[in-house]
Structure formats: structure tokens, C-alpha cells
PDB file of C-alpha atoms in Angstrom:
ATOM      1  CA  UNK A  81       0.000   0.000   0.000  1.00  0.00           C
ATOM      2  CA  UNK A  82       1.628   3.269  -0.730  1.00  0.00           C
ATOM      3  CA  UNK A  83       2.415   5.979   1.684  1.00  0.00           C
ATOM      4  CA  UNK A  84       3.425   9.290   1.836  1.00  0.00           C
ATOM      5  CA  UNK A  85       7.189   9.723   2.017  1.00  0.00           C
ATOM      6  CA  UNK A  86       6.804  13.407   3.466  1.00  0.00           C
ATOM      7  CA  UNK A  87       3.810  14.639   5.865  1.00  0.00           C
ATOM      8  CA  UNK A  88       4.370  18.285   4.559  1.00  0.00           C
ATOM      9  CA  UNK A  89       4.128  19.042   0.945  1.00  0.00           C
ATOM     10  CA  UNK A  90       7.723  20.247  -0.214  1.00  0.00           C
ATOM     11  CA  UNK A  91       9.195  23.693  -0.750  1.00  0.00           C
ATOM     12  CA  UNK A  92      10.906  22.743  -4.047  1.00  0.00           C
ATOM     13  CA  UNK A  93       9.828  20.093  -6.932  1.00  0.00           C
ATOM     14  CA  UNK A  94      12.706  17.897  -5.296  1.00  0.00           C
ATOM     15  CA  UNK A  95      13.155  15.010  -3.534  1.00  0.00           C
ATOM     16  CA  UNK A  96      15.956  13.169  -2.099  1.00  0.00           C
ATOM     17  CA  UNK A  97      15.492   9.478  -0.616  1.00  0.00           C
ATOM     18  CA  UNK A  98      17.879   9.437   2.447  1.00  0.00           C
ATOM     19  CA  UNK A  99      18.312   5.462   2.821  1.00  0.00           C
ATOM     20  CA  UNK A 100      18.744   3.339  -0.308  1.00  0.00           C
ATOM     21  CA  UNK A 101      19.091  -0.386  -0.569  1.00  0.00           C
ATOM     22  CA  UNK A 102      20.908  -1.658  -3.452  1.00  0.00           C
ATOM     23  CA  UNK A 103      18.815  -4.175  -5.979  1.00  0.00           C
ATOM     24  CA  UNK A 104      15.213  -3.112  -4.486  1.00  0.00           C
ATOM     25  CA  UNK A 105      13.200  -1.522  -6.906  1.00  0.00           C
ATOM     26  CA  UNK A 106      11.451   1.838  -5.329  1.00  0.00           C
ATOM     27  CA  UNK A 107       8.477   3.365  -7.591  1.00  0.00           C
ATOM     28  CA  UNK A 108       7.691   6.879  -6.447  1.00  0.00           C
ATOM     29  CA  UNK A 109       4.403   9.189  -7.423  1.00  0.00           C
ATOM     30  CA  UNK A 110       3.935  12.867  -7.278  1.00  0.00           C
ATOM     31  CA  UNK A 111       0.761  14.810  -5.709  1.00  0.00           C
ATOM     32  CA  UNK A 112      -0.312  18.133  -5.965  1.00  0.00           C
ATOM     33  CA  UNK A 113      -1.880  19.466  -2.652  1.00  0.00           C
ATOM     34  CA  UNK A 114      -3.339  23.006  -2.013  1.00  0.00           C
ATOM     35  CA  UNK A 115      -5.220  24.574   0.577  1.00  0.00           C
ATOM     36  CA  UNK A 116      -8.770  26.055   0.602  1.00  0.00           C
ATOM     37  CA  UNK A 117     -10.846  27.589   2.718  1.00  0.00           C
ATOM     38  CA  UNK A 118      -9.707  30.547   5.369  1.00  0.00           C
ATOM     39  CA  UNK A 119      -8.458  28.569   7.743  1.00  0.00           C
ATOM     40  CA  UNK A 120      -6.725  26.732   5.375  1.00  0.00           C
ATOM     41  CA  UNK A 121      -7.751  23.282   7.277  1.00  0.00           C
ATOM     42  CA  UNK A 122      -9.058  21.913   3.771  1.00  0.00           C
ATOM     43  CA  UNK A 123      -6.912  20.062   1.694  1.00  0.00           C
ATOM     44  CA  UNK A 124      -7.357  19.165  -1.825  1.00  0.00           C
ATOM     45  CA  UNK A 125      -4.759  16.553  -3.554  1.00  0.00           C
ATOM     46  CA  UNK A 126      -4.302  15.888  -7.560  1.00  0.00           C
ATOM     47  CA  UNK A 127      -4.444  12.760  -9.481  1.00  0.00           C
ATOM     48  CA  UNK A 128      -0.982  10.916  -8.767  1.00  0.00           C
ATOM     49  CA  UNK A 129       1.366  11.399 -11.365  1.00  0.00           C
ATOM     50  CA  UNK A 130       2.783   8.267 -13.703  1.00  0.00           C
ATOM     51  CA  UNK A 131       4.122   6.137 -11.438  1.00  0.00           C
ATOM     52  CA  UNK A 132       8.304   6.322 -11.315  1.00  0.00           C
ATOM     53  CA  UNK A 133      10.180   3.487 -10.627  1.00  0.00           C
ATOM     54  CA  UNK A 134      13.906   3.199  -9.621  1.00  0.00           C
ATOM     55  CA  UNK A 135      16.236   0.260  -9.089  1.00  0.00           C
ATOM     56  CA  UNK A 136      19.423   1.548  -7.085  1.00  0.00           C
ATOM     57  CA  UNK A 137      22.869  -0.380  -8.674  1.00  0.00           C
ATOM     58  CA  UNK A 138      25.621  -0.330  -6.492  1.00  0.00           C
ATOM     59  CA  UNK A 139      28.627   0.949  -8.775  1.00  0.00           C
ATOM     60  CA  UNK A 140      30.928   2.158  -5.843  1.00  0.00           C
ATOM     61  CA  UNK A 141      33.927   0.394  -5.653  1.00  0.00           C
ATOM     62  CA  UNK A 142      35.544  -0.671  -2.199  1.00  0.00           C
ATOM     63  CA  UNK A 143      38.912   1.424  -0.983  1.00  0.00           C
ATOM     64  CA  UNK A 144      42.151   0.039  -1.639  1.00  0.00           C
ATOM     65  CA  UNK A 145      43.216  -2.282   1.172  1.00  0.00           C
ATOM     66  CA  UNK A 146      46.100  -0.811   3.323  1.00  0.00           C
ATOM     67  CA  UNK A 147      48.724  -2.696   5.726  1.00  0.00           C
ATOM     68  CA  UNK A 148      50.182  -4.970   3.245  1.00  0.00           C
ATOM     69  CA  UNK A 149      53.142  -6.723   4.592  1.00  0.00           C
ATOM     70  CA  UNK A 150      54.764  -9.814   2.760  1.00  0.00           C
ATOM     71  CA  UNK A 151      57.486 -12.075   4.658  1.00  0.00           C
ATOM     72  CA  UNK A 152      59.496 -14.980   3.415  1.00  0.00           C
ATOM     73  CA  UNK A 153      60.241 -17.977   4.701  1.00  0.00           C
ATOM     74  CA  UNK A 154      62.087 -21.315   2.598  1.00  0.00           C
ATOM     75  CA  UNK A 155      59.543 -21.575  -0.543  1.00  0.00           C
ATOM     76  CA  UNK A 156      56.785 -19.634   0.687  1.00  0.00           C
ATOM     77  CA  UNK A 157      56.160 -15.829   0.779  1.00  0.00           C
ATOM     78  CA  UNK A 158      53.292 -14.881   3.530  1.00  0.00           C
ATOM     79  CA  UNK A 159      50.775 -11.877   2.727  1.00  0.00           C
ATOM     80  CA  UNK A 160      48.785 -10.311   5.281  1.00  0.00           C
ATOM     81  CA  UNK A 161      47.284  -6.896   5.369  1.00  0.00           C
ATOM     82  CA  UNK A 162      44.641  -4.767   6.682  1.00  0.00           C
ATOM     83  CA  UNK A 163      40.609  -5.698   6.556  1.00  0.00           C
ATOM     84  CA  UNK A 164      38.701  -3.036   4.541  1.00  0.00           C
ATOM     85  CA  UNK A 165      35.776  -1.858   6.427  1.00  0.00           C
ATOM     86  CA  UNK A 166      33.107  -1.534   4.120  1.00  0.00           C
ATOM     87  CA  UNK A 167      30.161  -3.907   5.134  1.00  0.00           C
ATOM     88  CA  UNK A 168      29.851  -5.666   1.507  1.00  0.00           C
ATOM     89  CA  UNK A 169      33.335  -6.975   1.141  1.00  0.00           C
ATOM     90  CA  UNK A 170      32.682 -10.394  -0.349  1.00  0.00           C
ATOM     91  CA  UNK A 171      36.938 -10.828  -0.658  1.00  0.00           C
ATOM     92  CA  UNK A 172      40.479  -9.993  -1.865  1.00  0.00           C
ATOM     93  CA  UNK A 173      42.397 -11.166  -5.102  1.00  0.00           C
ATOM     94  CA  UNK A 174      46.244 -11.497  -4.414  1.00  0.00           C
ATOM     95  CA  UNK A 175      48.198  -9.876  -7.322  1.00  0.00           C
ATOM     96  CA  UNK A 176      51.594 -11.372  -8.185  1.00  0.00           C
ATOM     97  CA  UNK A 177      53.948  -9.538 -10.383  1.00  0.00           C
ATOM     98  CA  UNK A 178      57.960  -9.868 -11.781  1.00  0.00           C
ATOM     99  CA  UNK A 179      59.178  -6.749 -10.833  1.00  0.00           C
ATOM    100  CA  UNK A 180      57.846  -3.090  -9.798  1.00  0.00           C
ATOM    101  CA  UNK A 181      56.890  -1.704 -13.286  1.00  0.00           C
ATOM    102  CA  UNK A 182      55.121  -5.000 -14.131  1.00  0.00           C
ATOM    103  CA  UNK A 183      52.034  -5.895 -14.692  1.00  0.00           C
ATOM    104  CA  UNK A 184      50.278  -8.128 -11.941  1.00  0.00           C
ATOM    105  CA  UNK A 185      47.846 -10.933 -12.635  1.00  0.00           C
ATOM    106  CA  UNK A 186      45.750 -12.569  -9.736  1.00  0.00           C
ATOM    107  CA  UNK A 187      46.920 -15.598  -7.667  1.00  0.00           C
ATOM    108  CA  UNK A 188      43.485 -16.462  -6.792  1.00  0.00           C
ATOM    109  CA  UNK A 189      40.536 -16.866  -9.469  1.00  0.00           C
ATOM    110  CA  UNK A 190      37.531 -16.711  -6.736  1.00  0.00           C
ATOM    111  CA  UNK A 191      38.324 -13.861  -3.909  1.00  0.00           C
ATOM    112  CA  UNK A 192      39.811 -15.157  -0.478  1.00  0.00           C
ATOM    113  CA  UNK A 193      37.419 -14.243   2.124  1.00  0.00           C
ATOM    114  CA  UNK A 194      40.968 -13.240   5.088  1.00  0.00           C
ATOM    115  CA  UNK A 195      43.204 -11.145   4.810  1.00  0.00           C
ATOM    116  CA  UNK A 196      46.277 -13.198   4.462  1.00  0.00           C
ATOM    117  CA  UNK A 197      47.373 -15.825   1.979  1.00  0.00           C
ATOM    118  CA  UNK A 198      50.565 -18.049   1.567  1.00  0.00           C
ATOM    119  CA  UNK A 199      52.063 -17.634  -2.252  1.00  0.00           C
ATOM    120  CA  UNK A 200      53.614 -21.250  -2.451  1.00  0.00           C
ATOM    121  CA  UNK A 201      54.595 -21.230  -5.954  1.00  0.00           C
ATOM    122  CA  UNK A 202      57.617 -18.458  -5.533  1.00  0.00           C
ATOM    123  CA  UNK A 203      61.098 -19.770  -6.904  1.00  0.00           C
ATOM    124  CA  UNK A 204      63.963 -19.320  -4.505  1.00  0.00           C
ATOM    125  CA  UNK A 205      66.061 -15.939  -5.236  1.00  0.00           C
ATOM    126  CA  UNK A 206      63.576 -14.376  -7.152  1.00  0.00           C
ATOM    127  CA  UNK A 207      61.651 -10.782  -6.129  1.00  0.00           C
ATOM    128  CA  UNK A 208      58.142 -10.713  -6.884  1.00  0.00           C
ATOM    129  CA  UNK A 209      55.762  -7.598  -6.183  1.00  0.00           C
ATOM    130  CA  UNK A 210      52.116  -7.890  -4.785  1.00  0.00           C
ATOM    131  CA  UNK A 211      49.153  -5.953  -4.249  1.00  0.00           C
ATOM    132  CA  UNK A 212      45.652  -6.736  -3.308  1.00  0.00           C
ATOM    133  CA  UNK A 213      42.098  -5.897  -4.545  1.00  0.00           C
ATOM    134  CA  UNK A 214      39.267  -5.794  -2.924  1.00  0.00           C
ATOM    135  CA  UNK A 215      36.035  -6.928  -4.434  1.00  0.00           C
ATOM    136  CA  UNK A 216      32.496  -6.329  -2.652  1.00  0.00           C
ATOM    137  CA  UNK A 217      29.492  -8.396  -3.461  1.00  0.00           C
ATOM    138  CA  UNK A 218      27.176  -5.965  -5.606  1.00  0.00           C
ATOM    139  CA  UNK A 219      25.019  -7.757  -8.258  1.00  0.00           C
ATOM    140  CA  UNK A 220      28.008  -6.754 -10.340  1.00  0.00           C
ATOM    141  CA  UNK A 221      30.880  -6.910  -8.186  1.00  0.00           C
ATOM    142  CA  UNK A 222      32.917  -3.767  -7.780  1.00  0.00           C
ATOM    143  CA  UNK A 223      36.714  -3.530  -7.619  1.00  0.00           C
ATOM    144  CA  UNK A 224      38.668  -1.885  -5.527  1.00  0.00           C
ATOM    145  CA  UNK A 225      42.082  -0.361  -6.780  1.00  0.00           C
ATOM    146  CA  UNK A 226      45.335  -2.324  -5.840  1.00  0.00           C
ATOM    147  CA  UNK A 227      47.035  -1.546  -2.873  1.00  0.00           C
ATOM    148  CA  UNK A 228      50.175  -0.111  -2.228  1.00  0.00           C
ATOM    149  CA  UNK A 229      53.007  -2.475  -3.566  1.00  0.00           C
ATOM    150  CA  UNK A 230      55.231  -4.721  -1.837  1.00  0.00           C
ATOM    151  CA  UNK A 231      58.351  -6.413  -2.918  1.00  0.00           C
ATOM    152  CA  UNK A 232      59.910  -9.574  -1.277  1.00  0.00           C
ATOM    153  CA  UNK A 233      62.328 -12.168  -2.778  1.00  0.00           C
ATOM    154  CA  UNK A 234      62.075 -15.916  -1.848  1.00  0.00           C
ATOM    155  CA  UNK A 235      64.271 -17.951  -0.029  1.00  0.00           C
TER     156      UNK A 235
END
């Protein structure tokens, strides 16, 4: 059953809705009200206008993550970093490169749900250079950009 979203008719032809939930379809109508009468206690209201309806996407991506720290240990390099705090973080892909000016490609195909992961398939003496993405769980997920860049060589 609709309601009325304001009790008191508005100043301006504008209206802004102050709490949105992403993927629920809202359908707003407009109504003219004036008053008659000298005390002005008589009120008399329009048709509705074509009925407006709205499904609110989320397109805003997640921060980067922050804190990323990587530490080697014989065949193994260890990632951990900071938690984003956005509430619709579905995960983080781990982003491996060669060397700083390189591009990175993902470790992980379906986002790791912690914030630390073990890269087990370094070579011994080599650098590498990670990042992180964060990924939330719109409809469409949204990426974050890539954190800050570490380098660390394996033992």
C-alpha cells in the first residue's frame, strides 16, 4: 500500500530518498496538494502522477586495502594486510607480479574471504611484487584499486 514519504508538501519540486538499498526496486508518485478555505484546514490533492520506478545499482567500488606486509620464509612468501571496512566486502584477489613496473595478474581466481594468503609457488632468489584488490558483493561486483606495492624475494 503506498504511503506518503513526506507529511508536509515540499518547498521545491525535489526530492531526495535518504536510505537506499541496493537491488530493491522503489516506484515513487507525485501529488499536488493546495489549501482552501480561510483557515486553510481543507486540503485538496491531484491525481498521482505516472508512477516512477527506480532500481538503485551499487557501482561504488571498495577502498584500496592498506597494511600490506609480505614475509618470506624457505619456498613460501606470507601476505597479510589490513581488513577493509566496508560492510559488503565479499573478498580480496592477491596480485603477483615480476618486478615493480610489471604488470600483476591474480593468484586467486575466486576472492579469499581473510586477509592473508601463503604464495607457495615463488622460486627461490627471485623478487616478486604484490598488491591486493578488494572486491564487494554488488550484483556486479565492484573492484577496488590495488594496494600499495610490496616487494619480497624468496628464499
Amino acid at each position: 500500500i503506498p504511503q506518503a514519504l513526506t507529511l508536509e508538501p515540499l518547498v521545491s519540486p525535489a526530492y531526495s530518498e535518504s536510505e537506499v538499498t541496493f537491488g530493491i526496486e522503489r516506484c515513487f508518485v507525485v501529488r499536488m496538494r493546495d489549501s482552501v478555505g480561510l483557515t486553510d484546514d481543507l486540503h485538496v490533492r491531484s491525481e498521482p502522477s505516472e508512477v516512477a520506478c527506480v532500481n538503485f545499482v551499487d557501482t561504488f567500488p571498495p577502498v584500496s586495502p592498506t597494511g600490506l606486509v609480505a614475509v618470506s620464509s624457505d619456498n613460501v612468501i606470507s601476505l597479510t594486510w589490513t581488513a577493509n571496512a566496508e560492510n559488503d566486502i565479499s573478498g580480496y584477489f592477491v596480485l603477483r607480479g615480476p618486478a615493480v613496473g610489471a604488470t600483476l595478474n591474480p593468484l586467486n581466481a575466486e576472492p579469499v574471504e581473510v586477509t592473508n594468503y601463503r604464495d607457495t609457488t615463488v622460486e627461490a632468489g627471485v623478487s616478486y611484487v604484490y598488491a591486493i584488490q578488494a572486491v564487494d558483493s554488488a550484483a556486479k561486483p565492484n573492484l577496488s584499486p590495488l594496494s600499495e606495492r610490496v616487494m619480497e624475494q624468496a628464499r
